[in-house]
mmCIF file of C-alpha atoms in Angstrom:
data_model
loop_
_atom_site.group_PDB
_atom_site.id
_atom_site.type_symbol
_atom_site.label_atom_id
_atom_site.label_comp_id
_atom_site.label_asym_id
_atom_site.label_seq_id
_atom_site.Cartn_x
_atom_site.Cartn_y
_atom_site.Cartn_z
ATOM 1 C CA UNK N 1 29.108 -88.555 33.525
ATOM 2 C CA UNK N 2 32.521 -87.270 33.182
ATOM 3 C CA UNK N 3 32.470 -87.569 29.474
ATOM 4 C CA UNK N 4 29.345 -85.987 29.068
ATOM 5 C CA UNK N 5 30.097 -83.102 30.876
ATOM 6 C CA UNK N 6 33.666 -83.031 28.522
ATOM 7 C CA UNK N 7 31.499 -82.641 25.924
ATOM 8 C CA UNK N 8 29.539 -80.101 26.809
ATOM 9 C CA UNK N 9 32.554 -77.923 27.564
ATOM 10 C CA UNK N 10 34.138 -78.594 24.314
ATOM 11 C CA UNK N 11 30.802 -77.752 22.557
ATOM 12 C CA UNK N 12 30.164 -74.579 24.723
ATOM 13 C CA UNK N 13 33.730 -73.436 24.137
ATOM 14 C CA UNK N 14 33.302 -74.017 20.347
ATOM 15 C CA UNK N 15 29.789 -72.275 20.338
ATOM 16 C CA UNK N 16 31.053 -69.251 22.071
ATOM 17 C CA UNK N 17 33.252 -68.530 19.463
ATOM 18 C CA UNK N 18 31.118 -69.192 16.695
ATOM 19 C CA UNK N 19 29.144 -66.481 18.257
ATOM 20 C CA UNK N 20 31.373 -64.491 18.725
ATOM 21 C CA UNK N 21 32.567 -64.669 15.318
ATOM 22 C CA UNK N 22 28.788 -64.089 14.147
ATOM 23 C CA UNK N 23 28.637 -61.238 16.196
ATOM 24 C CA UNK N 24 31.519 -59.830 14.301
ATOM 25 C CA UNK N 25 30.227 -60.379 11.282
ATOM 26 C CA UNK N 26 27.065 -58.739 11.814
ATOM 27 C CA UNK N 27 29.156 -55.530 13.184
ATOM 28 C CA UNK N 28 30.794 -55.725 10.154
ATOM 29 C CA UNK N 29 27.815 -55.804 7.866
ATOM 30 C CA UNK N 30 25.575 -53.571 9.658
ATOM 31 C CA UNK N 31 28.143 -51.188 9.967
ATOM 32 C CA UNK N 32 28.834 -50.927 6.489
ATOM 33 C CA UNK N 33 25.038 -49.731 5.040
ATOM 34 C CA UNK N 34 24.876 -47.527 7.814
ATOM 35 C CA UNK N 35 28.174 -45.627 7.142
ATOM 36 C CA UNK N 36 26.803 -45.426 3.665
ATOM 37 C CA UNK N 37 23.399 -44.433 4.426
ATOM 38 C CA UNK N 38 25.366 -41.454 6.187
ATOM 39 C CA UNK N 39 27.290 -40.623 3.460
ATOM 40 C CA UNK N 40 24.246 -40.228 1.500
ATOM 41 C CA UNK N 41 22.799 -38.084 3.274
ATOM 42 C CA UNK N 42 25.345 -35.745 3.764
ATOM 43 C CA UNK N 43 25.954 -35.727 -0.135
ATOM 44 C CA UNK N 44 22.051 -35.037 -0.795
ATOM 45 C CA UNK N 45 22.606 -31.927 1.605
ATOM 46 C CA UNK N 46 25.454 -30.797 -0.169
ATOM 47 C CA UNK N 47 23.720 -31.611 -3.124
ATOM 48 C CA UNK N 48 20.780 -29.184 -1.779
ATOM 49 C CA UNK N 49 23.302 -26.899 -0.166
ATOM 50 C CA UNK N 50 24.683 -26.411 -4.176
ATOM 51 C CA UNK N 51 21.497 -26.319 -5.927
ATOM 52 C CA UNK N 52 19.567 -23.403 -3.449
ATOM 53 C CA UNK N 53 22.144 -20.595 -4.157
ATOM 54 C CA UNK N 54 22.083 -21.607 -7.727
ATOM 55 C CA UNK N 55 18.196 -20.914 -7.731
ATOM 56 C CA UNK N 56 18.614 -17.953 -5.936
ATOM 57 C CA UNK N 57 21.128 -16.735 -8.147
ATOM 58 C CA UNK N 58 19.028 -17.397 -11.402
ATOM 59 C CA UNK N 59 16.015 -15.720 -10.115
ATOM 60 C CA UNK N 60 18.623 -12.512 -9.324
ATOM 61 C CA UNK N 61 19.517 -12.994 -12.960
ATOM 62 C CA UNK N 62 16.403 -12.592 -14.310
ATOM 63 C CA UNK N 63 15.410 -9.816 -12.274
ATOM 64 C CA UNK N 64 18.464 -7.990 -13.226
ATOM 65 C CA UNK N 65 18.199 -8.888 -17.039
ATOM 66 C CA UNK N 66 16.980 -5.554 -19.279
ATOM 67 C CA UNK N 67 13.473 -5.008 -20.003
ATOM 68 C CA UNK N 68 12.336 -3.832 -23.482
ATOM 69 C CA UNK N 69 9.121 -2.354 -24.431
ATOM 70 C CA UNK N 70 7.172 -0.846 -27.098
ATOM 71 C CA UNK N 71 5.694 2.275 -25.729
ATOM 72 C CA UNK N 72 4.013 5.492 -27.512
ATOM 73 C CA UNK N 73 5.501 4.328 -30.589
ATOM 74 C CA UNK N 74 9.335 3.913 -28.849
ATOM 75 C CA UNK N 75 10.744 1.216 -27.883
ATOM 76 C CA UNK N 76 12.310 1.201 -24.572
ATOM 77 C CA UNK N 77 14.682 -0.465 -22.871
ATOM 78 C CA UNK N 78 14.514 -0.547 -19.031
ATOM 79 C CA UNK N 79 17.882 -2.455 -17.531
ATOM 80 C CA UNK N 80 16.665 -2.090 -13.985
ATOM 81 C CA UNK N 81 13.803 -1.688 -12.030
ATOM 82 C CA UNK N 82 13.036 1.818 -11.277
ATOM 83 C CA UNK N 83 13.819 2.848 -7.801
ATOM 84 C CA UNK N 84 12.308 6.781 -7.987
ATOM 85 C CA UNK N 85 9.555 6.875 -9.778
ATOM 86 C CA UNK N 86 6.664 9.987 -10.418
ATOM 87 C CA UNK N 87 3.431 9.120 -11.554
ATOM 88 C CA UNK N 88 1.139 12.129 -13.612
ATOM 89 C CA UNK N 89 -2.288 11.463 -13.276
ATOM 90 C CA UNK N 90 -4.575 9.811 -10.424
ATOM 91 C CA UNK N 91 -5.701 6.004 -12.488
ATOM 92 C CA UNK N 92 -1.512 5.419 -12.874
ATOM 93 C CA UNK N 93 -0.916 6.613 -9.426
ATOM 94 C CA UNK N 94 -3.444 3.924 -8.292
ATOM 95 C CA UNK N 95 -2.113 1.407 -10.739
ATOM 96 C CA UNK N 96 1.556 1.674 -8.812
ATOM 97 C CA UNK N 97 -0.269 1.846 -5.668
ATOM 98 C CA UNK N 98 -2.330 -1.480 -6.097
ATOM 99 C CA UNK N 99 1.016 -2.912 -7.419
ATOM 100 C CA UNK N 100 2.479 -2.150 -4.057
ATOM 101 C CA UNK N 101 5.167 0.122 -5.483
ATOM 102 C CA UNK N 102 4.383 2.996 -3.723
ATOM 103 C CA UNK N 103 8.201 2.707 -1.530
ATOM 104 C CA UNK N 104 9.345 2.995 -5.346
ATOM 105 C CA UNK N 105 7.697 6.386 -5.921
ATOM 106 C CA UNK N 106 9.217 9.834 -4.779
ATOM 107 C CA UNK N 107 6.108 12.009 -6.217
ATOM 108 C CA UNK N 108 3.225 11.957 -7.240
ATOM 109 C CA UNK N 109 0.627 14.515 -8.966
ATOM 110 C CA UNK N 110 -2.874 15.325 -10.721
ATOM 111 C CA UNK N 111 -5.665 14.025 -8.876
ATOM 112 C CA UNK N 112 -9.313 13.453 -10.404
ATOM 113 C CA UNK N 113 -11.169 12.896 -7.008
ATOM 114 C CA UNK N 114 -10.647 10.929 -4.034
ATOM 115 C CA UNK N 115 -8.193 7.961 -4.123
ATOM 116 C CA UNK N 116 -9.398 4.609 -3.448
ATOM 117 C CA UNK N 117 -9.718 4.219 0.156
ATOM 118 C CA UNK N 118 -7.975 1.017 0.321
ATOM 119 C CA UNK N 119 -4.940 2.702 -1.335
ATOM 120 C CA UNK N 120 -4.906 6.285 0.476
ATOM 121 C CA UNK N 121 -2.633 5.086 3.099
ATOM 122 C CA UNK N 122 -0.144 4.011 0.919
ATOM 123 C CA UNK N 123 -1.326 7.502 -1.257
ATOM 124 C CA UNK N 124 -0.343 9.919 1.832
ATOM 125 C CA UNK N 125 3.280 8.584 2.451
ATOM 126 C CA UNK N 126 4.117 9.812 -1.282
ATOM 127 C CA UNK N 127 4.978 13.336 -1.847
ATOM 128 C CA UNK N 128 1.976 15.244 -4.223
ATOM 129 C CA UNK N 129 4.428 17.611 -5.976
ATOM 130 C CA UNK N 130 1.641 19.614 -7.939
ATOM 131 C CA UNK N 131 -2.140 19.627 -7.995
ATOM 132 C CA UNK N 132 -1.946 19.511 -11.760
ATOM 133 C CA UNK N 133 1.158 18.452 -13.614
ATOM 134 C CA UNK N 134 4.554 19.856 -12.212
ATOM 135 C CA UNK N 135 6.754 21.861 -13.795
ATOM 136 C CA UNK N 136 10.225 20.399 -15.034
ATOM 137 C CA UNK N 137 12.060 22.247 -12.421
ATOM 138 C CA UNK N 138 9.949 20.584 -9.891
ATOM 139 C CA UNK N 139 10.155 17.538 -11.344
ATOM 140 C CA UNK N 140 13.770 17.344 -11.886
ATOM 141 C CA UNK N 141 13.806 18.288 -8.242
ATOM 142 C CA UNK N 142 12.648 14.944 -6.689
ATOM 143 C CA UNK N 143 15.319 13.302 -8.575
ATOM 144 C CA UNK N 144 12.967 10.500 -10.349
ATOM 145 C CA UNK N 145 14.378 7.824 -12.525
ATOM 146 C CA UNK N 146 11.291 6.689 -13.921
ATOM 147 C CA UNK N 147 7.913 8.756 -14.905
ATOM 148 C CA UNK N 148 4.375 7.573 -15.600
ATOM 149 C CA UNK N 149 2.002 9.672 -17.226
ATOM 150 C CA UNK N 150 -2.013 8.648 -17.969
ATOM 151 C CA UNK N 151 -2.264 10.733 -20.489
ATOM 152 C CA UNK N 152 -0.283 12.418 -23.344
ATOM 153 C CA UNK N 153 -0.580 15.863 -21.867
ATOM 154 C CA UNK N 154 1.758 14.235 -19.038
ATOM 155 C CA UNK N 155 4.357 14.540 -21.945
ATOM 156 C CA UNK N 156 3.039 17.604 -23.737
ATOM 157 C CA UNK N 157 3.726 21.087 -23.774
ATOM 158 C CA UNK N 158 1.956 21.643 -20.612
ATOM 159 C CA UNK N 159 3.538 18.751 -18.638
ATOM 160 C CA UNK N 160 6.910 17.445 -17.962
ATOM 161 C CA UNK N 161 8.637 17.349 -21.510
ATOM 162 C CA UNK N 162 8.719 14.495 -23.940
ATOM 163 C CA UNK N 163 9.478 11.358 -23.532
ATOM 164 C CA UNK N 164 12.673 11.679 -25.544
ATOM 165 C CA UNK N 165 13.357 14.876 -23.360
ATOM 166 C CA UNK N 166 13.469 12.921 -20.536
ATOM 167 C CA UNK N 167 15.239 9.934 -21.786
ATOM 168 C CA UNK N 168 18.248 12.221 -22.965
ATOM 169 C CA UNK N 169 18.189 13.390 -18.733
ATOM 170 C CA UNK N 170 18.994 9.535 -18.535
ATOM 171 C CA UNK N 171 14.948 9.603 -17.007
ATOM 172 C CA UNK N 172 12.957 6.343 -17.860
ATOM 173 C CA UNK N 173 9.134 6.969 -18.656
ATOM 174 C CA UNK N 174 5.865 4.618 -19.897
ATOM 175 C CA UNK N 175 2.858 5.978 -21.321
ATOM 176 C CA UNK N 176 -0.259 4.284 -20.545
ATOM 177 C CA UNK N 177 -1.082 2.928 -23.736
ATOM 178 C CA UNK N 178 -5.054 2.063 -23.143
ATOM 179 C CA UNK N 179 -5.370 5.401 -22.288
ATOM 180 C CA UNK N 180 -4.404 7.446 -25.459
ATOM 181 C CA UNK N 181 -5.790 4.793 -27.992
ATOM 182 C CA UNK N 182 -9.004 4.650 -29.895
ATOM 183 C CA UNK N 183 -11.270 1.922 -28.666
ATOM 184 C CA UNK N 184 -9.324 0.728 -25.715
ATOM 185 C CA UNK N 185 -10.210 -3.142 -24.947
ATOM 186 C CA UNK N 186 -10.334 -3.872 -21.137
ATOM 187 C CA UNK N 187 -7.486 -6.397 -22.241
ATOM 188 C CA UNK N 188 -5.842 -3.032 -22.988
ATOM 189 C CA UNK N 189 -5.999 -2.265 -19.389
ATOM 190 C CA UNK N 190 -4.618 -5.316 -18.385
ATOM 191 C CA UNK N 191 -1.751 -4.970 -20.500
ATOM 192 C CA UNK N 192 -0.440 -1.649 -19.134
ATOM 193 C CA UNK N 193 -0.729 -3.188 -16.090
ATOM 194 C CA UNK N 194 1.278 -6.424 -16.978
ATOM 195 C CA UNK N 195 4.332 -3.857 -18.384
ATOM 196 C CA UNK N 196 4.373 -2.089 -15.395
ATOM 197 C CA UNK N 197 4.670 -5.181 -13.387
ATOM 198 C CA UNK N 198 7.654 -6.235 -15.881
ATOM 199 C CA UNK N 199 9.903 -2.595 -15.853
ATOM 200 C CA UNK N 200 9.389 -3.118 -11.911
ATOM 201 C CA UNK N 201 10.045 -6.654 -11.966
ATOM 202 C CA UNK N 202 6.881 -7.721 -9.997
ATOM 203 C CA UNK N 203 5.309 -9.785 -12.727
ATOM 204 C CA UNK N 204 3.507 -11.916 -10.205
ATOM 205 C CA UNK N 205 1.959 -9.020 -8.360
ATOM 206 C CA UNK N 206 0.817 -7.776 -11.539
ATOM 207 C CA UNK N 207 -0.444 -11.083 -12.969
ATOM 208 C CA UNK N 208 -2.517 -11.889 -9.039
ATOM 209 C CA UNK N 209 -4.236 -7.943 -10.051
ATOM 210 C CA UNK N 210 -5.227 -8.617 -13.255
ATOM 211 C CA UNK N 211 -6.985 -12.144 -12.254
ATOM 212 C CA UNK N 212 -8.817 -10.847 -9.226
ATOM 213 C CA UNK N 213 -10.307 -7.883 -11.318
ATOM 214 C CA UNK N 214 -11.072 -10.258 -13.957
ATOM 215 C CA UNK N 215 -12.973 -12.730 -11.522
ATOM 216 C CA UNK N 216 -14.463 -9.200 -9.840
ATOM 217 C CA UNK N 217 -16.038 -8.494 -13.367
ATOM 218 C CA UNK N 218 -17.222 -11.542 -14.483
ATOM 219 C CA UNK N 219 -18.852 -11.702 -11.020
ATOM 220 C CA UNK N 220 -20.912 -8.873 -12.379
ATOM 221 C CA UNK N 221 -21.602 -10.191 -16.277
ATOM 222 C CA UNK N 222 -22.713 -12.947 -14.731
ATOM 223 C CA UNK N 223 -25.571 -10.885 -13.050
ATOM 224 C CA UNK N 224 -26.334 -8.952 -15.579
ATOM 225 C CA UNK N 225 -27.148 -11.855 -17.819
ATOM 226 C CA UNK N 226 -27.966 -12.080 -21.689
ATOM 227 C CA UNK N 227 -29.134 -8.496 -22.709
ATOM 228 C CA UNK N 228 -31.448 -8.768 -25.821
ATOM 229 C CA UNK N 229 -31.961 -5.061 -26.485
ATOM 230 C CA UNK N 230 -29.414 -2.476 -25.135
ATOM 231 C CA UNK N 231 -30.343 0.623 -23.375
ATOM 232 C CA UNK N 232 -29.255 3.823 -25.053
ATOM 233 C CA UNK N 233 -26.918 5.387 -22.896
ATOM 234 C CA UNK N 234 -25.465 9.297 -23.645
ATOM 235 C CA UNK N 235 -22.508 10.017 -21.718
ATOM 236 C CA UNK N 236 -22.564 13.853 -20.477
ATOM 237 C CA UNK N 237 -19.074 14.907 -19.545
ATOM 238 C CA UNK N 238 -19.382 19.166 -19.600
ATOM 239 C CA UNK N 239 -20.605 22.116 -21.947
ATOM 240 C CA UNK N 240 -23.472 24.773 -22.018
ATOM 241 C CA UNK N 241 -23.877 25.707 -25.431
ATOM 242 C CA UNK N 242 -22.692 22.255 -26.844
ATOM 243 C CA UNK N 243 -21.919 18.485 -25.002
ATOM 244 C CA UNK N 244 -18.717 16.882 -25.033
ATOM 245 C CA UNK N 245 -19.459 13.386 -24.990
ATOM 246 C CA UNK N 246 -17.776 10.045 -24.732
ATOM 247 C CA UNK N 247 -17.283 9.012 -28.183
ATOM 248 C CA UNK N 248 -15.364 5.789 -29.544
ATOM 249 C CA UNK N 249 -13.405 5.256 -26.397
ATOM 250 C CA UNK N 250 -12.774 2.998 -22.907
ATOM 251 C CA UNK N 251 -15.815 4.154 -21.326
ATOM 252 C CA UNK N 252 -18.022 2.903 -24.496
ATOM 253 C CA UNK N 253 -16.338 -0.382 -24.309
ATOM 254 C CA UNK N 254 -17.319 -0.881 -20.163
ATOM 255 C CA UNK N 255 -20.795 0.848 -21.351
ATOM 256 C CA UNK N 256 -21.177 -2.011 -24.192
ATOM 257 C CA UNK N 257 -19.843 -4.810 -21.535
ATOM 258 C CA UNK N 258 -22.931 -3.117 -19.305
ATOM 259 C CA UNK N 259 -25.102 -4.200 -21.378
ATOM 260 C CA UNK N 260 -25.640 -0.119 -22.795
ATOM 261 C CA UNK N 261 -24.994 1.199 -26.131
ATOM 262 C CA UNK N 262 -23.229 5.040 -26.439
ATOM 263 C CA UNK N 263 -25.080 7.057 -28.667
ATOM 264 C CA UNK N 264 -22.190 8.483 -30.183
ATOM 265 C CA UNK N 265 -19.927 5.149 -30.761
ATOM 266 C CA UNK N 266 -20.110 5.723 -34.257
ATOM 267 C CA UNK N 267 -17.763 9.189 -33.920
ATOM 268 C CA UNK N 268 -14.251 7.944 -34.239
ATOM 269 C CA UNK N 269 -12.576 9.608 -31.652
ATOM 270 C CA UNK N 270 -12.191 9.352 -27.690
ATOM 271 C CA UNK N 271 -13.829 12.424 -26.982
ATOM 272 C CA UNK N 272 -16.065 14.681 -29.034
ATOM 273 C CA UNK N 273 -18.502 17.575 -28.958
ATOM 274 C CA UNK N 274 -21.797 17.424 -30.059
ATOM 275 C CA UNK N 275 -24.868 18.911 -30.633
ATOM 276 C CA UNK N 276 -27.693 18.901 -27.998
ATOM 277 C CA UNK N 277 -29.990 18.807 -31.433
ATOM 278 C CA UNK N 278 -27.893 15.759 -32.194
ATOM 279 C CA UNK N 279 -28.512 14.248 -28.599
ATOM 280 C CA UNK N 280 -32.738 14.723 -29.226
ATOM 281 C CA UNK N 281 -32.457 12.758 -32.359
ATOM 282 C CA UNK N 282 -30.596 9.751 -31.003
ATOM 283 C CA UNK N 283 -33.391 9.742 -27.663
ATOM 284 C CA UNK N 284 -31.151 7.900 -24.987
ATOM 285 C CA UNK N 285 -32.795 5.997 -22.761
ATOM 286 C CA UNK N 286 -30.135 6.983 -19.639
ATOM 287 C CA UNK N 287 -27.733 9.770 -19.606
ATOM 288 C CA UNK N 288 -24.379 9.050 -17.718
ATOM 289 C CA UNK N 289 -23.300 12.268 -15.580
ATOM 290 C CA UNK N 290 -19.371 12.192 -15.347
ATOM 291 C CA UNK N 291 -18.455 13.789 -11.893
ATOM 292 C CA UNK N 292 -15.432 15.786 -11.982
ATOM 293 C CA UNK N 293 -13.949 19.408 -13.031
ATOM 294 C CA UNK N 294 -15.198 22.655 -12.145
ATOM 295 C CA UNK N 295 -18.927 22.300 -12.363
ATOM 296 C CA UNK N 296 -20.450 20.375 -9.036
ATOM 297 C CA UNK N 297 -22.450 17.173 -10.155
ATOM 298 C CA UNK N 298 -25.412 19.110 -8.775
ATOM 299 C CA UNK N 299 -24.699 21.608 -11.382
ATOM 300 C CA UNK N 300 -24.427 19.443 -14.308
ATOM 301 C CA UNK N 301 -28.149 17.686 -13.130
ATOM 302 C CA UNK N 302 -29.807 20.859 -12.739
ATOM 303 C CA UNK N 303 -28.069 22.169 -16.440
ATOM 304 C CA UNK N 304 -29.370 18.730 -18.143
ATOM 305 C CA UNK N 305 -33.367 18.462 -16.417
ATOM 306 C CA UNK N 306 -33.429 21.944 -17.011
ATOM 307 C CA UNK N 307 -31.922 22.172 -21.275
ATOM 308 C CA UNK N 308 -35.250 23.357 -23.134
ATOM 309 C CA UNK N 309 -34.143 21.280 -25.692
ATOM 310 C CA UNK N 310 -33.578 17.965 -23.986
ATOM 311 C CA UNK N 311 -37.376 17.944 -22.502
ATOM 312 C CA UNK N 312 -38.772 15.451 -24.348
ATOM 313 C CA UNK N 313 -35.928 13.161 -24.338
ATOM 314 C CA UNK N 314 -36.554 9.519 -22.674
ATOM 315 C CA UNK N 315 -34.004 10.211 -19.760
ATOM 316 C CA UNK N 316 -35.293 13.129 -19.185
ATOM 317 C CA UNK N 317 -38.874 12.311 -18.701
ATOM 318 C CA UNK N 318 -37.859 9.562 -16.582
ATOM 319 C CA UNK N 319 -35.289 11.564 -14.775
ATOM 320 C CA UNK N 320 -32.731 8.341 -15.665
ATOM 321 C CA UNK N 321 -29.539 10.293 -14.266
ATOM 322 C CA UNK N 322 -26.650 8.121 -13.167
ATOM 323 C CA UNK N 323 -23.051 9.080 -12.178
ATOM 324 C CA UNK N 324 -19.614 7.904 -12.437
ATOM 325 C CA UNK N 325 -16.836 9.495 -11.211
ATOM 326 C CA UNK N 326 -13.951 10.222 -13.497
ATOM 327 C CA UNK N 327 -11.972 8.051 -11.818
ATOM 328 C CA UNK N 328 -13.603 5.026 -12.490
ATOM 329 C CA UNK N 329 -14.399 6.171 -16.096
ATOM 330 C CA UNK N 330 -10.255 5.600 -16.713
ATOM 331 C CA UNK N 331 -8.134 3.010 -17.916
ATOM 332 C CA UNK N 332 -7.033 1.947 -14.515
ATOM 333 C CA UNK N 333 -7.567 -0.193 -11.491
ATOM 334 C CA UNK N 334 -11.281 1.003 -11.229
ATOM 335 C CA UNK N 335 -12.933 -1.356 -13.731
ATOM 336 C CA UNK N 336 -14.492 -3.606 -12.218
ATOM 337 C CA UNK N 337 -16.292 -0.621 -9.910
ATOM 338 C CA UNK N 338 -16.745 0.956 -13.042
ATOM 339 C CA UNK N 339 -18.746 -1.527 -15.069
ATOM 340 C CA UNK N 340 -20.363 -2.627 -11.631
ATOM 341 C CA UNK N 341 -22.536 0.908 -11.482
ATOM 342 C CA UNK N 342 -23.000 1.030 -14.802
ATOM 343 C CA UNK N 343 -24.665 -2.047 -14.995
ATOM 344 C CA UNK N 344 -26.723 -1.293 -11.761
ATOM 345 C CA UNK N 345 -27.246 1.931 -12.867
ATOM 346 C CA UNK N 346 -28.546 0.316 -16.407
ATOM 347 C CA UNK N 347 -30.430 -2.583 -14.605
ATOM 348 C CA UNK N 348 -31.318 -2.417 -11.360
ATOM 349 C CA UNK N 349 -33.718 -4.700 -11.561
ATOM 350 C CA UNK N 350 -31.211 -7.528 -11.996
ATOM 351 C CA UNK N 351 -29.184 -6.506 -8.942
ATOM 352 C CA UNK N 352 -31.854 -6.456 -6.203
#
């Protein structure tokens, strides 16, 4: 018995340090991977740490890198985004506004009609520095460093000064190219919208317009369906004695996408007067009222069911009247309202 239990104390004081010496060696090992593991992560966060200012500081780069465009013939280099800008007529004013540049604009001018509703609170916290264009003194008076005119007049004798004018007053301007072009595309459109969203460095905002008013428009194509035969469509802007008509410009390109054929496409400029003798012979099937200017749009009905000479035309016999405001009838952020009441106007019966 004595032996026995000698034994077990020998074996018990040997096993006691074995474990203890497996213990150790277990601290050891564990240990070790678990410092490491540490270390790693604490490198992967400096690592992360590193690499976010260096994407930050790349997209600052590109923001701040010079911008150069061909515009109205010029090309023009914009090396930052504008900060003061003045917009000339009401479709660029709505272009900035959609844009959500409208902090970026210290005047505004030259309204058509009504602005969209869904922009007019952004509208009324810019200054309207004339109802029509302003003169230079005024202009040069809010201090812009960037100007955006619609239309070349913006630029003419009766607006603002040139371009070149401007640029030597270290001023910064953009024409809207789909505006003062024969045969503006919609892609036209979409372009001037695209350069303003690069000089202001908001290509993304630009990019997210120009899709949803693409998807907004081929909601409406897709309504309107194959047209076999188009309707004749005369476009009656103003005049008494003679018309002036929409001739080879943006509003015969939304009329055509309508499923509607202008009368007077084959006259190769934007605008045009014509003959009301000329307007019998060509018989449209729908005359387009454009609502704007001095006349009411009363007025211009009662002038055009009323013309001795237009009696016998189709429209007029079936009283086929239909209106568009100005506004919608320009190269702006009103397309797809645009071609959506032409084509109702044009086919009703598809949009019941």
């Amino acid at each position: 018995m004595k032996t026995s239990t000698k034994k077990w104390n020998r074996l018990c004081k040997g096993g006691w340090v074995g474990l203890l010496l497996l213990l150790m060696v277990l601290v050891s090992a564990c240990g070790s991977p678990a410092s490491t593991g540490h270390e790693a992560v604490q490198k992967q966060g400096k690592a992360q740490q590193s690499q976010a200012p260096a994407t930050e500081q790349q997209a600052q780069t590109e923001v701040d890198q010079p911008v150069t465009l061909k515009n109205n013939d010029r090309e023009i280099t914009y090396p930052e985004a504008p900060k003061r800008a003045v917009t000339l007529n009401q479709h660029v004013t709505e272009v900035m506004l959609a844009l959500g540049l409208g902090d970026k604009m210290v005047g505004t001018s030259y309204l058509d009609d009504q602005i969209l509703p869904e922009l007019k609170e952004a509208y009324d916290k810019v200054p309207v520095l004339s109802d029509k264009y302003p003169s230079k003194e005024v202009l040069m008076a809010a201090e812009p460093d960037f100007v955006y005119a619609g239309w070349k007049s913006g630029f003419g004798d009766k607006g603002v000064g040139t371009m070149e004018e401007l640029e030597k007053a270290g001023i910064k301007s953009y024409l809207h190219e789909s505006s003062n072009k024969p045969g503006p595309t919609v892609d036209d459109v979409f372009t001037d919208i695209q350069n303003i969203g690069r000089i202001f460095r908001v290509e993304d905002r630009a990019n997210e317009l120009v899709g949803k008013m693409k998807t907004e428009m081929e909601q409406t194509t897709s309504k309107l369906g194959t047209v076999d035969k188009p309707v004749k469509v005369f476009v009656y802007d103003s005049g008494e004695e003679q018309a002036f008509t929409a001739a080879n410009n943006y509003l015969t390109t939304l009329i055509k996408m309508a499923g509607g054929k202008n009368i007077f496409d084959d006259i190769q400029k934007g605008w045009a007067d014509v003959s009301w003798e000329e307007v019998v012979n060509r018989n449209p099937d729908v005359i387009i009222i454009v609502d704007y200017g001095d006349k009411s749009l009363d007025q211009k009905r009662a002038l055009l069911l009323n013309k001795r000479e237009l009696a016998n035309v189709s429209a007029i016999q079936n009283k086929r009247l239909m209106v568009l405001p100005l506004s919608a009838a320009a190269e702006g952020v009103r397309a797809p309202i645009a071609l959506k009441i032409l084509a109702e106007g044009l086919y009703p019966e598809k949009f019941k």
